Structure formats: structure tokens, C-alpha cells
PDB file of C-alpha atoms and ligand atoms in Angstrom:
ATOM      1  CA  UNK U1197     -15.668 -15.880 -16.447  1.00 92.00           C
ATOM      2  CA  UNK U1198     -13.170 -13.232 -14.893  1.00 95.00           C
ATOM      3  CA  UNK U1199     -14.371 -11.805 -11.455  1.00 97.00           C
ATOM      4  CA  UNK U1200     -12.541  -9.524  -9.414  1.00 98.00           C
ATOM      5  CA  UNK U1201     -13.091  -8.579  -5.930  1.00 98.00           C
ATOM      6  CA  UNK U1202     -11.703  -5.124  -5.047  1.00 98.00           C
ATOM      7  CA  UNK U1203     -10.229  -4.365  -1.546  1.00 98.00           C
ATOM      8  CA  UNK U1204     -10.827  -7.871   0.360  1.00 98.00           C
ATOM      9  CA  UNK U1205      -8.074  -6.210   2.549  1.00 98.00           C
ATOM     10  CA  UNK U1206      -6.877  -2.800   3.063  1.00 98.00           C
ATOM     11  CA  UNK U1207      -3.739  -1.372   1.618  1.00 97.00           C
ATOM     12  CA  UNK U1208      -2.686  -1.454   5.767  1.00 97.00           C
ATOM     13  CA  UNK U1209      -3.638  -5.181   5.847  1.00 98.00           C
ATOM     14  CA  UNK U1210      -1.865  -6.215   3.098  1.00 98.00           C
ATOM     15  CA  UNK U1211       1.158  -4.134   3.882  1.00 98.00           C
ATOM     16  CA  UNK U1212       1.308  -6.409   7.769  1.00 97.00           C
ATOM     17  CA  UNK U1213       0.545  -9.565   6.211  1.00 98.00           C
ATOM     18  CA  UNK U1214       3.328  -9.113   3.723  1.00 97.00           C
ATOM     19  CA  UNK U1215       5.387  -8.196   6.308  1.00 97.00           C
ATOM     20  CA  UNK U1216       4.397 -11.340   8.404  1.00 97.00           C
ATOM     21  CA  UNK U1217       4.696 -13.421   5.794  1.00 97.00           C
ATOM     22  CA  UNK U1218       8.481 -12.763   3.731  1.00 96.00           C
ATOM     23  CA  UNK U1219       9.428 -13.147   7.605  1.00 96.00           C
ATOM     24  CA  UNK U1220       9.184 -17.344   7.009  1.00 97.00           C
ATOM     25  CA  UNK U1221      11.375 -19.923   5.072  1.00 96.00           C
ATOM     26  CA  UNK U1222      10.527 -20.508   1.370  1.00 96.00           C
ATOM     27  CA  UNK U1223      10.802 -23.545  -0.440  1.00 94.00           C
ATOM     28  CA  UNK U1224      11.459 -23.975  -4.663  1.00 94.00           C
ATOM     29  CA  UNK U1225       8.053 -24.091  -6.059  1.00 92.00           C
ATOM     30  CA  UNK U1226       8.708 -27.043  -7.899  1.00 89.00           C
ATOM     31  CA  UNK U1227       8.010 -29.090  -4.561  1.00 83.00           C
ATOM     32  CA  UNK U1228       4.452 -28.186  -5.479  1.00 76.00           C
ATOM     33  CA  UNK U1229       4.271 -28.997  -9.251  1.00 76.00           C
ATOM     34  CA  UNK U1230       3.357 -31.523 -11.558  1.00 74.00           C
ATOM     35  CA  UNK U1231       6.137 -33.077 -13.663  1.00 75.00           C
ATOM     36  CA  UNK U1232       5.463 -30.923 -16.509  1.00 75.00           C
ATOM     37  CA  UNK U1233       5.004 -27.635 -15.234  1.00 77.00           C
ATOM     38  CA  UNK U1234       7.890 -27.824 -12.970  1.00 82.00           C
ATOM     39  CA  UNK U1235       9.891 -27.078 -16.022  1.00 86.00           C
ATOM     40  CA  UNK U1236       8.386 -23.961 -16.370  1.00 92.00           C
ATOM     41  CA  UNK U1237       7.628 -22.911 -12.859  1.00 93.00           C
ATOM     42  CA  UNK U1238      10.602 -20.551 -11.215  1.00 95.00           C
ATOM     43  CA  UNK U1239       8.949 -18.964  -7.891  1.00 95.00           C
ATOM     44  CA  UNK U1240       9.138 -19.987  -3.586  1.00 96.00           C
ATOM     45  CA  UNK U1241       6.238 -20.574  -2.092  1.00 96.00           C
ATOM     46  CA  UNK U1242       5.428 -21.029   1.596  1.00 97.00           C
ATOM     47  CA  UNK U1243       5.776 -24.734   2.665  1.00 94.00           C
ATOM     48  CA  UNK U1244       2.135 -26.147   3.127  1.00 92.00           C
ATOM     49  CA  UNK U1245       1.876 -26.729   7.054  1.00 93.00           C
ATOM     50  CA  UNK U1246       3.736 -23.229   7.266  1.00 96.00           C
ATOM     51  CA  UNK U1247       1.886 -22.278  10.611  1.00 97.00           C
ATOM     52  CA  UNK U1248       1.957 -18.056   9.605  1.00 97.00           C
ATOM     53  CA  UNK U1249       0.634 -19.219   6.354  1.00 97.00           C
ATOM     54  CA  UNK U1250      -2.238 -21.855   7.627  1.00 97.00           C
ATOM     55  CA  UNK U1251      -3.676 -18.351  10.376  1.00 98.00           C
ATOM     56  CA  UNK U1252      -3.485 -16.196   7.106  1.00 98.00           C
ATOM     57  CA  UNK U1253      -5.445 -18.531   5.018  1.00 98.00           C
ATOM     58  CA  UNK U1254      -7.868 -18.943   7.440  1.00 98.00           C
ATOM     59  CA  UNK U1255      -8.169 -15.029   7.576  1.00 98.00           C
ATOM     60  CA  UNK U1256      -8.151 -14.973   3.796  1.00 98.00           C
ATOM     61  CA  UNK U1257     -11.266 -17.199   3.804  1.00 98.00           C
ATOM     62  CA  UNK U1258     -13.164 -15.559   6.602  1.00 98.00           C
ATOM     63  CA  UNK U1259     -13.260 -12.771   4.739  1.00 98.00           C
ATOM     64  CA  UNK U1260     -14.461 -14.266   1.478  1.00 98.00           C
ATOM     65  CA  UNK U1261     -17.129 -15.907   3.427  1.00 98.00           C
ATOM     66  CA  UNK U1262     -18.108 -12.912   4.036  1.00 97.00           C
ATOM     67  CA  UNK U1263     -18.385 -11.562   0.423  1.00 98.00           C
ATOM     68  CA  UNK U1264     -21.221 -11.238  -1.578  1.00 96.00           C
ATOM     69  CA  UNK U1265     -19.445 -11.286  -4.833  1.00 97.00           C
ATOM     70  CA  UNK U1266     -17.386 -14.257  -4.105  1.00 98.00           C
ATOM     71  CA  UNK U1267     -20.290 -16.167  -2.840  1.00 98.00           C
ATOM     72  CA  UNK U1268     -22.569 -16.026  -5.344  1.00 97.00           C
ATOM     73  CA  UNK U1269     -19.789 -15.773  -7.822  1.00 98.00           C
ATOM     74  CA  UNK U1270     -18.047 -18.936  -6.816  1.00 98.00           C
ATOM     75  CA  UNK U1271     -20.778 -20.771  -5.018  1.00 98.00           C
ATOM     76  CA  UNK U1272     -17.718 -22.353  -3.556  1.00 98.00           C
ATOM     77  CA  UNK U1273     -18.603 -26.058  -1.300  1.00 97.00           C
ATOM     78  CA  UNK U1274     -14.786 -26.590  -0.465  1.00 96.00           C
ATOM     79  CA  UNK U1275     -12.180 -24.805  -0.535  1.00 97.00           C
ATOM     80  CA  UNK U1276      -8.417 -25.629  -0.427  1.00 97.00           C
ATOM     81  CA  UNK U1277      -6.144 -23.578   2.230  1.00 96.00           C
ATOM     82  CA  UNK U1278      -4.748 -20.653   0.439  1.00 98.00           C
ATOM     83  CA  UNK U1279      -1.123 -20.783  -0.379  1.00 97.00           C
ATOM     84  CA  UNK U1280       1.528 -18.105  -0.721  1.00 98.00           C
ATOM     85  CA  UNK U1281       4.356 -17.536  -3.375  1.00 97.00           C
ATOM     86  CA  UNK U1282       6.307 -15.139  -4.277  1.00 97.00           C
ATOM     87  CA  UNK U1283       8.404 -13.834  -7.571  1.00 97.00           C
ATOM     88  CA  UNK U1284      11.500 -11.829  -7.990  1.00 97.00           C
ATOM     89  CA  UNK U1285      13.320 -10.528 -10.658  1.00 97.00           C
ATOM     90  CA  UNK U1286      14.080 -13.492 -13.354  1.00 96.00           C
ATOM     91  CA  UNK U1287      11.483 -15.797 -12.059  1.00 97.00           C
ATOM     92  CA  UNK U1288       7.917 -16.626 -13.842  1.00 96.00           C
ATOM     93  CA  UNK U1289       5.690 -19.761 -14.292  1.00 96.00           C
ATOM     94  CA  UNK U1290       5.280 -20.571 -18.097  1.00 96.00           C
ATOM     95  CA  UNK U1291       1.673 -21.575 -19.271  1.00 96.00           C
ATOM     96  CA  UNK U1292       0.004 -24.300 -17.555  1.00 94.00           C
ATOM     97  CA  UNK U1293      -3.102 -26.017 -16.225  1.00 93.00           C
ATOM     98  CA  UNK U1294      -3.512 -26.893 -12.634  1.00 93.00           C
ATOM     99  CA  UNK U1295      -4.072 -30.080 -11.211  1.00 93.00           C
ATOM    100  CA  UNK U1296      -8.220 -30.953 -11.591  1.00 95.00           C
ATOM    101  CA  UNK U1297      -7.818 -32.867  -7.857  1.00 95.00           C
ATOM    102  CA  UNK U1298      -5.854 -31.726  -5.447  1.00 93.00           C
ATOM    103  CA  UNK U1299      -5.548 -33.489  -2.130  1.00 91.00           C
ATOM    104  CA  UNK U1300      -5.457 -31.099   1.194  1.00 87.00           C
ATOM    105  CA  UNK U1301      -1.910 -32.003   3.047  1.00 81.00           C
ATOM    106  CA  UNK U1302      -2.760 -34.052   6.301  1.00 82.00           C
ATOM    107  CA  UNK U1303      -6.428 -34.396   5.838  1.00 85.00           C
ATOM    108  CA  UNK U1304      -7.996 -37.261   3.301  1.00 85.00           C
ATOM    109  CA  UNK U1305      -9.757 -34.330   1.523  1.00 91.00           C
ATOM    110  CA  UNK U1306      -9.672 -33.628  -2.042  1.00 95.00           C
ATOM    111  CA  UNK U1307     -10.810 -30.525  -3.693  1.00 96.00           C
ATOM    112  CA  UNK U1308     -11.541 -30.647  -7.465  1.00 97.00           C
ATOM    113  CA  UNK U1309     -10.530 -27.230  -8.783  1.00 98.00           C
ATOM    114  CA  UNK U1310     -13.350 -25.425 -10.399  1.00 98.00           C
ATOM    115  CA  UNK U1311     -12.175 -21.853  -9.550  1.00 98.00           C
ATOM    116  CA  UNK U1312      -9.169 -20.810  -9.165  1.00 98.00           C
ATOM    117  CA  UNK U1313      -8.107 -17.344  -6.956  1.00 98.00           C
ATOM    118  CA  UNK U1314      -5.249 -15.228  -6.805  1.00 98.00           C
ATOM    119  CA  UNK U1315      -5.031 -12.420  -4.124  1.00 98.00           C
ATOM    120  CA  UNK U1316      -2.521  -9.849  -4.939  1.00 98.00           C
ATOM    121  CA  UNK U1317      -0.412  -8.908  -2.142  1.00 98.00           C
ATOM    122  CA  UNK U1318       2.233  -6.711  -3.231  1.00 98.00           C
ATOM    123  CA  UNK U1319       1.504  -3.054  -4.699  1.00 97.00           C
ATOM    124  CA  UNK U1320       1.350  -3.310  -8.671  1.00 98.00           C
ATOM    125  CA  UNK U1321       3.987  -0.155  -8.585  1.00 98.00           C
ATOM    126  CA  UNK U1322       6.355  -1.842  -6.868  1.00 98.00           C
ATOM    127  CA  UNK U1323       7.422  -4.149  -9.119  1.00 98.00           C
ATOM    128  CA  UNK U1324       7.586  -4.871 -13.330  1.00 98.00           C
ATOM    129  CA  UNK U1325       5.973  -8.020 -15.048  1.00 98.00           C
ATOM    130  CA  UNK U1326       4.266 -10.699 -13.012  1.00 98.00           C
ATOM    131  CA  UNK U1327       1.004 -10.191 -14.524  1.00 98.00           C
ATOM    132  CA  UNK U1328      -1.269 -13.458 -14.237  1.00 98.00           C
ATOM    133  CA  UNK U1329      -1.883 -13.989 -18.052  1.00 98.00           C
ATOM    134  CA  UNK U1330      -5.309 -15.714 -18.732  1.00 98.00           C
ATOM    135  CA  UNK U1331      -6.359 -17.333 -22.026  1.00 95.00           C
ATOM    136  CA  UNK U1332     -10.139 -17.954 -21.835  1.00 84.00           C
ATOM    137  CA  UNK U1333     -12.470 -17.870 -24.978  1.00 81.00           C
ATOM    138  CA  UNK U1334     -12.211 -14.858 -26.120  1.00 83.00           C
ATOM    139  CA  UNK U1335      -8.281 -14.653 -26.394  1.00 92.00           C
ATOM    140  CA  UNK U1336      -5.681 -13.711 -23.496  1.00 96.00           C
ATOM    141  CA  UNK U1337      -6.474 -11.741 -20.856  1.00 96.00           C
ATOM    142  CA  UNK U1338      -3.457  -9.578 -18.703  1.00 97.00           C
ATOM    143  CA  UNK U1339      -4.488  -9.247 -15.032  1.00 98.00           C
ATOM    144  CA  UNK U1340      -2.173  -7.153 -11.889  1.00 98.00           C
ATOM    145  CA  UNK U1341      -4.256  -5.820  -9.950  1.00 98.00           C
ATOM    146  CA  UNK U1342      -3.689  -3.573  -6.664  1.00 98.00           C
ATOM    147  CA  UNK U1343      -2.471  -5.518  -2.931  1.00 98.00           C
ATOM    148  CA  UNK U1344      -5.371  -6.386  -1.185  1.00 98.00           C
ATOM    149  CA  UNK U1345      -8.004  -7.620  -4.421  1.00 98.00           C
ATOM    150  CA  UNK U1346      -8.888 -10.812  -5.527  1.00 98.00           C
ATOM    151  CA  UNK U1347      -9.213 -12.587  -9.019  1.00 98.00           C
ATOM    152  CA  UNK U1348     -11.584 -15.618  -9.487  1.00 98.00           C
ATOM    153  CA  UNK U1349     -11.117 -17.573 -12.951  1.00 97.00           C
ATOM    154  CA  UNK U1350     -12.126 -20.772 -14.680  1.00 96.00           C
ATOM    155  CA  UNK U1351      -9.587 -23.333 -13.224  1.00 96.00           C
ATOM    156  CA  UNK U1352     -10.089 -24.822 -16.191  1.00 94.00           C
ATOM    157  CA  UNK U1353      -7.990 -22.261 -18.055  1.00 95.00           C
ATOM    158  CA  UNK U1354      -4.706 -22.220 -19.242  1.00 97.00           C
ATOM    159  CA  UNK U1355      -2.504 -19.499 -17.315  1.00 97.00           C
ATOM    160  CA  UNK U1356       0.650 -17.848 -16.790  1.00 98.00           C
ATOM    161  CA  UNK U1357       2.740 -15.436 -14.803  1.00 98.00           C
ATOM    162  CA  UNK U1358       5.136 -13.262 -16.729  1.00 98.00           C
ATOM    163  CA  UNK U1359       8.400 -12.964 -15.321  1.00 98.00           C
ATOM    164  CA  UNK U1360       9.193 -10.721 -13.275  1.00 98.00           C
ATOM    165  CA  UNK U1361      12.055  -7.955 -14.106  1.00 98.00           C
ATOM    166  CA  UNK U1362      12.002  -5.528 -10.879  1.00 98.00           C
ATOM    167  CA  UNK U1363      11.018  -6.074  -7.350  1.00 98.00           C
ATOM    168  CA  UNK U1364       8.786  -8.688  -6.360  1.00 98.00           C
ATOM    169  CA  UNK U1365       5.101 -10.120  -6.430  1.00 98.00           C
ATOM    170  CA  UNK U1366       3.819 -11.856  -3.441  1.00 98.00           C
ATOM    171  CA  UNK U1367       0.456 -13.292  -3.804  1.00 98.00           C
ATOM    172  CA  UNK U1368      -1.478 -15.758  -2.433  1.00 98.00           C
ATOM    173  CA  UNK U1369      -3.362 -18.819  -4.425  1.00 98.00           C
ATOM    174  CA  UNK U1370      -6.027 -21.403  -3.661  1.00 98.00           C
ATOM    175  CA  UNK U1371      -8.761 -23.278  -5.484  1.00 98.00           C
ATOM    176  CA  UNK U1372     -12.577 -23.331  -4.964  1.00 98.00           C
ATOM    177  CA  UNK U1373     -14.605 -26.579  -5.591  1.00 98.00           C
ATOM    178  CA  UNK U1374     -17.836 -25.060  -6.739  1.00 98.00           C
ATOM    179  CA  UNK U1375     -21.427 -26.664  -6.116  1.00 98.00           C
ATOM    180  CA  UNK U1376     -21.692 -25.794 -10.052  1.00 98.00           C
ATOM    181  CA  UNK U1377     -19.079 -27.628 -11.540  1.00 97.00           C
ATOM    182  CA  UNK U1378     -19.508 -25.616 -15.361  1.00 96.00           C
ATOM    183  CA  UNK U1379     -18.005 -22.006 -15.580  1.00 96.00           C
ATOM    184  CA  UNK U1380     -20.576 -21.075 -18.038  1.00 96.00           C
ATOM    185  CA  UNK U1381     -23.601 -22.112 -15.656  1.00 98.00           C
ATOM    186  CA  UNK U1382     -22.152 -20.213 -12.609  1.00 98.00           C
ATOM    187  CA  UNK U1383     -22.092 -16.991 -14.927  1.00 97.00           C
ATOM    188  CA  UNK U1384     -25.553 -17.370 -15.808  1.00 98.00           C
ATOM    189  CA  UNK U1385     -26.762 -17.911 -12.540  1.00 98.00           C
ATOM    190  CA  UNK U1386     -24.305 -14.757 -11.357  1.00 98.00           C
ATOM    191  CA  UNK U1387     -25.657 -12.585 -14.044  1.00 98.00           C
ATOM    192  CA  UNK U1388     -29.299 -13.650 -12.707  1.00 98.00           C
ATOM    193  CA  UNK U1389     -28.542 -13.182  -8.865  1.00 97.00           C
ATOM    194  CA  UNK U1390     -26.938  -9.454  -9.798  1.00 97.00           C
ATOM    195  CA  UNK U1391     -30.398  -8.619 -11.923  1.00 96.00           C
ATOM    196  CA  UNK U1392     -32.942 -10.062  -8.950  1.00 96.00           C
ATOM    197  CA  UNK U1393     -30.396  -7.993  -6.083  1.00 95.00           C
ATOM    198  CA  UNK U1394     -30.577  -4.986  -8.424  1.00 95.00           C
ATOM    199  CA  UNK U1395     -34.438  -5.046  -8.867  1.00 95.00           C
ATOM    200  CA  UNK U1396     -34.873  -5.690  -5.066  1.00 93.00           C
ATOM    201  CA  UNK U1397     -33.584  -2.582  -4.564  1.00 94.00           C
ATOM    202  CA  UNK U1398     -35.115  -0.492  -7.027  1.00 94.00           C
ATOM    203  CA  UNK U1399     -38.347  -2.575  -5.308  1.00 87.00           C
ATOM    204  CA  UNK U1400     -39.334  -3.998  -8.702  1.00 87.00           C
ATOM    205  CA  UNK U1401     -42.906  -5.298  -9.067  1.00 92.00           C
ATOM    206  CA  UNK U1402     -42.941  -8.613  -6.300  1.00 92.00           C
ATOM    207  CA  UNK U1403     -44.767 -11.493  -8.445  1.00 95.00           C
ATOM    208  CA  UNK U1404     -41.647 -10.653 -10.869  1.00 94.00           C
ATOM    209  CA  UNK U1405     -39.604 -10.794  -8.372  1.00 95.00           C
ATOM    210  CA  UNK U1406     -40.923 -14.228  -6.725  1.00 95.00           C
ATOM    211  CA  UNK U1407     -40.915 -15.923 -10.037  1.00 96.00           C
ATOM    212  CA  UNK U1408     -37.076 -14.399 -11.011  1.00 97.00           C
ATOM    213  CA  UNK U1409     -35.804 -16.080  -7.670  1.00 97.00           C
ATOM    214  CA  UNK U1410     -38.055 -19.205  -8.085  1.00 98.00           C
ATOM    215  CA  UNK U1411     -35.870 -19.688 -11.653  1.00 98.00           C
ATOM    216  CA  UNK U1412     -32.738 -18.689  -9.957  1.00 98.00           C
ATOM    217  CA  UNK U1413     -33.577 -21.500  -7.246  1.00 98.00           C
ATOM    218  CA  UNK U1414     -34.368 -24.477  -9.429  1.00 98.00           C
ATOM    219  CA  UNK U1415     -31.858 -23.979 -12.078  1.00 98.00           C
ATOM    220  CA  UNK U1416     -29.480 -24.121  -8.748  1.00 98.00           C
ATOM    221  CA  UNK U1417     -31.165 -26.842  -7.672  1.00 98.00           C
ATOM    222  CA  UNK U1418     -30.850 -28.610 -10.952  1.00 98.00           C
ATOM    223  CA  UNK U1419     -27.250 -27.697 -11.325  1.00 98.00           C
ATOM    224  CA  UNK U1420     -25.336 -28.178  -8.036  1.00 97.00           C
ATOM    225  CA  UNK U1421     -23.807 -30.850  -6.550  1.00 92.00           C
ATOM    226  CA  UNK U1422     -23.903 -31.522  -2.939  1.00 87.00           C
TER     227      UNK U1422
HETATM  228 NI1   NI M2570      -1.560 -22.325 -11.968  1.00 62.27          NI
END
């Protein structure tokens, strides 16, 4: 399941944080890769204790705490500290899976990657390429979407970035350990939550209602991990 979230910041946001941010070192994103897909990973990232880049993840996650879409979407229970990277011209990131596990820098924390989240942070104009490509069950799917939204997807998935042939895409990336572990049990229970929100408002018939949200509840209950 694909989910994006539309304007998590504002175009004026996104413009100050970008500005903030190409303002720090970069490091070869290798440093961050498995054996394997550092052969196909070209791209600088921030380092991972980059102060500028540990404030901006916090905000980044502030804000999705405060999304309805992303928390009933991701049902996230940890999440790792977002990370930044960036692409010019000639670089890319062949197809790949993430890591499953991936320990938090300095803390004995590990986050299994159910969901994984890209928030675009460059304007889609500005540059050529860079799309994050997506191969899920029904075939490949092209995302680039505008600075300031957000794409959840199965981290499960294979994935790429294209390269990038003018200007540059700056993003930022982190994973969501989910109390649902399955991709295809969060989307039923997300199609189920949209339905009972929806009827709420159009103040559907209340016994329904009670015994839509009782099903929602226990199929939660049976599902999730704590
Ligand atoms: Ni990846």
C-alpha cells in the first residue's frame, strides 16, 4: 500500500529547511549501506548525529504525530530518526531492499522496518529524474512528488531512485516499525478507519456505527504487537 501525505510542510518550510540543511557537511552514502547495495547507491547523506539534522527530524516527526493519515495509516510504535540525502546530476541508488533491523546510532534501540517514508524536499521542477521507483504487486510504481509531502510504502518492497540528470533532489528518509507488522492488514484496517470517520460525519445510524468500530478494535487488538 502507497500513501501519500500532501503538504506536511509548506512550500516556505521546506524552502528554510533546505536551506538549513545543504548548509552542513555530507558524507558518501555508502557509509550507510549494506555490502550489496553500496554498489549501487551514488548519493550524500547527512552524517547520523548531524545536530541540524537530529532538530529537523524531530520536527519532521512532530508533525506526523500530528497526522491523521499517517497515524492510522502507519500505526507506527517506533520510529527511526529521519535522515537526509541528497542527489545531483549523475547520482541514483539502483534497486534494493532495506535493512529489516536497523539499530538507532547511540541508543540500544532497534527498529524493524515495516514502513518506509520519504519526504520530498526539493521542488519536483527543479530538477530531472530522481523519481523513487516502487515495485509492489501490481507492477512498478513512479513517485516525485511536490517539497513538503510525504510517501509511506511497504518497507518490504523493492525500490529505486532514478538518477538524477539536472539539479538536485534533497529528501529526507526514515522507517516506521508498525504495531501491525503485515502491509496488507494495515490497509484493511485503513480502509475500515476511513469508512467509520466518513460515516461519523455523515452521522450514520449509531448501533452501525458501535459495531463498525467494535470490529475495527478487535481485529487491532488481534493484530498488533505491543
Ligand atoms: Ni531504500
Amino acid at each position: 500500500m502507497l500513501i501519500e501525505i500532501a503538504d506536511l510542510f509548506s512550500p516556505q518550510e521546506v524552502t528554510e529547511m533546505r536551506r538549513v540543511l545543504l548548509d552542513q557537511p555530507w558524507v558518501d552514502g555508502k557509509q550507510t549501506a549494506g555490502v550489496r547495495s553500496a554498489r549501487g547507491k551514488f548519493n550524500r547523506q547527512l552524517a547520523e548525529d548531524n545536530e541540524v539534522g537530529l532538530l529537523l527530524g524531530q520536527r519532521i516527526l512532530q508533525r506526523l504525530s500530528d497526522n491523521a493519515l499517517f497515524m492510522s495509516g502507519a500505526l507506527p510504535k517506533r520510529i527511526y530518526p529521519p535522515l537526509f540525502n541528497r542527489y545531483s546530476a549523475g547520482e541514483s541508488f539502483g534497486f534494493h531492499i532495506d535493512n529489516a533491523i536497523r539499530g538507532i546510532k547511540g541508543v540500544r534501540e532497534r527498529v524493524r522496518t515495516d514502513v518506509s517514508a520519504t519526504l520530498f524536499l526539493a521542488d519536483p521542477h527543479s530538477y530531472d529524474g530522481g523519481e523513487l521507483v516502487i515495485r509492489d504487486t501490481f507492477g512498478e510504481r513512479s513517485v516525485k512528488l511536490p517539497a513538503g509531502h510525504l510517501v509511506l510504502y511497504p518497507g518490504s518492497s523493492v525500490h529505486k531512485v532514478n538518477p538524477v540528470t539536472r539539479g538536485e533532489r534533497v529528501a529526507s528518509f526514515f522507517w516506521i516499525e508498525s504495531l501491525v507488522r503485515e502491509d496488507s492488514q494495515r490497509s484493511l484496517l485503513l480502509d475500515m478507519d476511513v469508512a467509520i470517520q466518513r460515516l461519523t460525519t455523515q452521522q450514520a445510524d449509531d448501533e452501525s456505527l458501535l459495531q463498525l468500530s467494535g470490529v475495527y478494535h478487535n481485529l487491532l487488538r488481534r493484530w498488533s504487537d505491543v
